[in-house]
Short mmCIF file of C-alpha atoms in Angstrom, two decimals:
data_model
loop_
_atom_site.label_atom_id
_atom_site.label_comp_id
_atom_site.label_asym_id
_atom_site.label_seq_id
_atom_site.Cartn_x
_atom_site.Cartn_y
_atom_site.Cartn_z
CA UNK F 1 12.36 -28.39 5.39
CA UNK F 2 14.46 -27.81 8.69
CA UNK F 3 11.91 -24.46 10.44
CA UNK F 4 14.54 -24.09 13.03
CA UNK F 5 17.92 -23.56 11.17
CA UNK F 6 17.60 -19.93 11.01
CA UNK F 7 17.07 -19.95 14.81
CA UNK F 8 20.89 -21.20 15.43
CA UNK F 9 23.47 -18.40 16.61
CA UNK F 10 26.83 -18.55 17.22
CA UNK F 11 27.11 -18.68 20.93
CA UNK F 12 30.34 -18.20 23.19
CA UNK F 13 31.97 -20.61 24.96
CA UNK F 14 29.94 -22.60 27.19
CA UNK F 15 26.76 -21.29 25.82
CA UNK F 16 24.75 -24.09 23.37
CA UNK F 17 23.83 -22.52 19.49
CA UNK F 18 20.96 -25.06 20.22
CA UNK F 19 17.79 -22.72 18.81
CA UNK F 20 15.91 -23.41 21.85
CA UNK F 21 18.31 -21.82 24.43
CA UNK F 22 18.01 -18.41 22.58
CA UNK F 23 14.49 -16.79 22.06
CA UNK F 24 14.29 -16.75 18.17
CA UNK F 25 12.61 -13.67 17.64
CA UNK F 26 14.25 -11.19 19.14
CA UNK F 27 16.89 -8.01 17.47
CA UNK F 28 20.40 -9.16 17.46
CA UNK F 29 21.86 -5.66 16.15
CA UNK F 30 20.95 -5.17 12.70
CA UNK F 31 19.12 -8.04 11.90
CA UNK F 32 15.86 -10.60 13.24
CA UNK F 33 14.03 -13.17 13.22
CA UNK F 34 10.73 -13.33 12.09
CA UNK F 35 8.25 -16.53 11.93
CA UNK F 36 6.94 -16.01 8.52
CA UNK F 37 3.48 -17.89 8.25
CA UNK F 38 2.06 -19.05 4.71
CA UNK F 39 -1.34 -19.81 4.89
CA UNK F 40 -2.09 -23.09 2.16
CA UNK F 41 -5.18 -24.99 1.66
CA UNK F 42 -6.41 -25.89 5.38
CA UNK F 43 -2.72 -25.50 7.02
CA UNK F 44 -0.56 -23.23 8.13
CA UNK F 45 3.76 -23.75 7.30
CA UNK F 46 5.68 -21.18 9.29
CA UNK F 47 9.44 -20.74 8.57
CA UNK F 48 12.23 -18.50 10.29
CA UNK F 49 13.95 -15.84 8.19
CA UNK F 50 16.38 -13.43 9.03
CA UNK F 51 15.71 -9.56 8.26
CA UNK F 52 18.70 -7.19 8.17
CA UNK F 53 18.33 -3.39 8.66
CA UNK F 54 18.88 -2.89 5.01
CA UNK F 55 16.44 -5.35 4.04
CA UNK F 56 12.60 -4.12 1.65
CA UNK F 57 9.73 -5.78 1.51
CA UNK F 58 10.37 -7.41 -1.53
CA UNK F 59 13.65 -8.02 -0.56
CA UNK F 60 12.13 -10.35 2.59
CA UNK F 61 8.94 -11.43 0.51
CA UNK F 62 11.83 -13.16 -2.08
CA UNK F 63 13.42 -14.58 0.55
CA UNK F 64 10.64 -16.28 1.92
CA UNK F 65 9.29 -17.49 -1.48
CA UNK F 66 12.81 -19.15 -1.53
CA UNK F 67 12.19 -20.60 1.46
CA UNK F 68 8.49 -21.68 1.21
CA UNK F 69 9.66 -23.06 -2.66
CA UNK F 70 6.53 -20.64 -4.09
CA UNK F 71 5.83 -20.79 -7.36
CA UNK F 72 3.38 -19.14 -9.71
CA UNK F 73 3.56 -15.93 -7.86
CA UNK F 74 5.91 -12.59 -8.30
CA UNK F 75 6.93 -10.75 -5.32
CA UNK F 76 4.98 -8.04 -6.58
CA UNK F 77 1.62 -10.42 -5.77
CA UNK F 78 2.27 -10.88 -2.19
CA UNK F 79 2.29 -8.74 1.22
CA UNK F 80 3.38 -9.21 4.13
CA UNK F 81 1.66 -8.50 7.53
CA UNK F 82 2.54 -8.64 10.95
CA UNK F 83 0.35 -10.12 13.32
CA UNK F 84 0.21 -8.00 16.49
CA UNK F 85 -2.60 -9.30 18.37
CA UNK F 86 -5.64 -11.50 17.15
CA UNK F 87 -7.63 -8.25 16.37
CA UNK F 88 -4.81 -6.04 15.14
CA UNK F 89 -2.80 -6.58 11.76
CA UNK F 90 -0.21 -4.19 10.28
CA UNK F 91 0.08 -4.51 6.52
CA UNK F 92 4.30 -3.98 5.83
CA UNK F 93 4.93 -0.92 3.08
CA UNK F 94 5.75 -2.08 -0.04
CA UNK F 95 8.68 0.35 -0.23
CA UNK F 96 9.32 0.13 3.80
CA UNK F 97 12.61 -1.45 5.43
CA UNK F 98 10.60 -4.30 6.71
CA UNK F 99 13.25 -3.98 9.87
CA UNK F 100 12.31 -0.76 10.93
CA UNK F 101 8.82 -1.44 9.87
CA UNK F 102 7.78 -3.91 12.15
CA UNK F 103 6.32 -3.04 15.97
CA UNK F 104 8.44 -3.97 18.00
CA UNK F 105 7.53 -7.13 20.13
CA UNK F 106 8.62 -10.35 21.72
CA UNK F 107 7.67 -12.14 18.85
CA UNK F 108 7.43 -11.22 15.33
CA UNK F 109 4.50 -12.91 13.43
CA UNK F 110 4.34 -12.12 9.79
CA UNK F 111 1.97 -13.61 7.14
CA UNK F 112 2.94 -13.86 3.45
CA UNK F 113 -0.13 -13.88 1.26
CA UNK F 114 -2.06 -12.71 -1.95
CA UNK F 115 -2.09 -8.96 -2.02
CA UNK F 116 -5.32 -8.26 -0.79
CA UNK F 117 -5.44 -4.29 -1.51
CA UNK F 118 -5.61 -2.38 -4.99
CA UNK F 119 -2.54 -1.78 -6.32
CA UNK F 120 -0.98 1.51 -6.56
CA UNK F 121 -0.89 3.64 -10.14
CA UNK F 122 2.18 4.37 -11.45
CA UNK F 123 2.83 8.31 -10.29
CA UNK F 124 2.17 9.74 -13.62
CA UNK F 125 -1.19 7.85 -13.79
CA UNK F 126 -2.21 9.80 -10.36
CA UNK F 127 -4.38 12.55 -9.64
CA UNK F 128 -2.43 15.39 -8.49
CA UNK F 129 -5.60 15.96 -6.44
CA UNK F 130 -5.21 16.81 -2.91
CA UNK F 131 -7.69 16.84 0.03
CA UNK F 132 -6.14 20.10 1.12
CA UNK F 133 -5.58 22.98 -0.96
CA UNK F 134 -3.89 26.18 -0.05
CA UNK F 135 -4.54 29.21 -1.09
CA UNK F 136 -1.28 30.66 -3.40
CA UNK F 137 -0.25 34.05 -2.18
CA UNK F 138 -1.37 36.97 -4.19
CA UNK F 139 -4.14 34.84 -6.19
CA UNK F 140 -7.32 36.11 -6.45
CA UNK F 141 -10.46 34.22 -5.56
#
């Protein structure tokens, strides 16, 4: 699989849409690039996908399953996370706009892999249990 042919823009005259003359991560508008990296065995395969600003997690996690050819998953059993430095790791939101989501940076490194957290209860299944409680006006206690 071609890594780089995400990378190509449409450049003016005189300007090259060679992938190398642009930095391939940056905003153009509404949309990016992000290096998606798939961790497999003892490797690492990294692809380029475009994000758009009205793009959701799942939305992005599909699209790189397309382009990694995964199989034997469901976008509901993978995350992403960006890579911000070697220490720090931001999971994405399964409900976020993965766009607006990311910290912003020169580079955006994003891992797709096994969700690693417990998944969330469907809302009726939840406790209704808060940390904070308030007082309601006019009770007594």
């Amino acid at each position: 699989m071609d890594t780089n042919s995400a990378n190509t823009h449409s450049g003016t005259s005189g300007q090259s849409s060679d992938s190398s003359s642009v930095p391939p991560h940056l905003r153009l508008g509404d949309s990016c690039i992000i290096r998606v990296v798939l961790p497999v065995e003892n490797r690492r395969l990294c692809r380029s996908i475009e994000v758009t600003n009205q793009e959701k997690t799942r939305d992005v996690i599909v699209k790189a399953m397309k382009k990694f050819q995964v199989r034997g998953y469901k976008p509901e059993d993978l995350e992403l996370v960006q890579i911000i430095t070697q220490d720090q790791k931001l999971r994405i939101p399964d409900d976020a706009n993965v766009f607006y989501a990311l910290k912003t940076m020169d580079v955006y490194h994003v891992v797709l892999r096994k969700y690693t957290f417990p998944r969330r209860t469907p809302a009726k299944q939840r406790s209704s249990f808060s940390l904070f409680h308030r007082k309601r006006r006019g009770s007594k206690a």
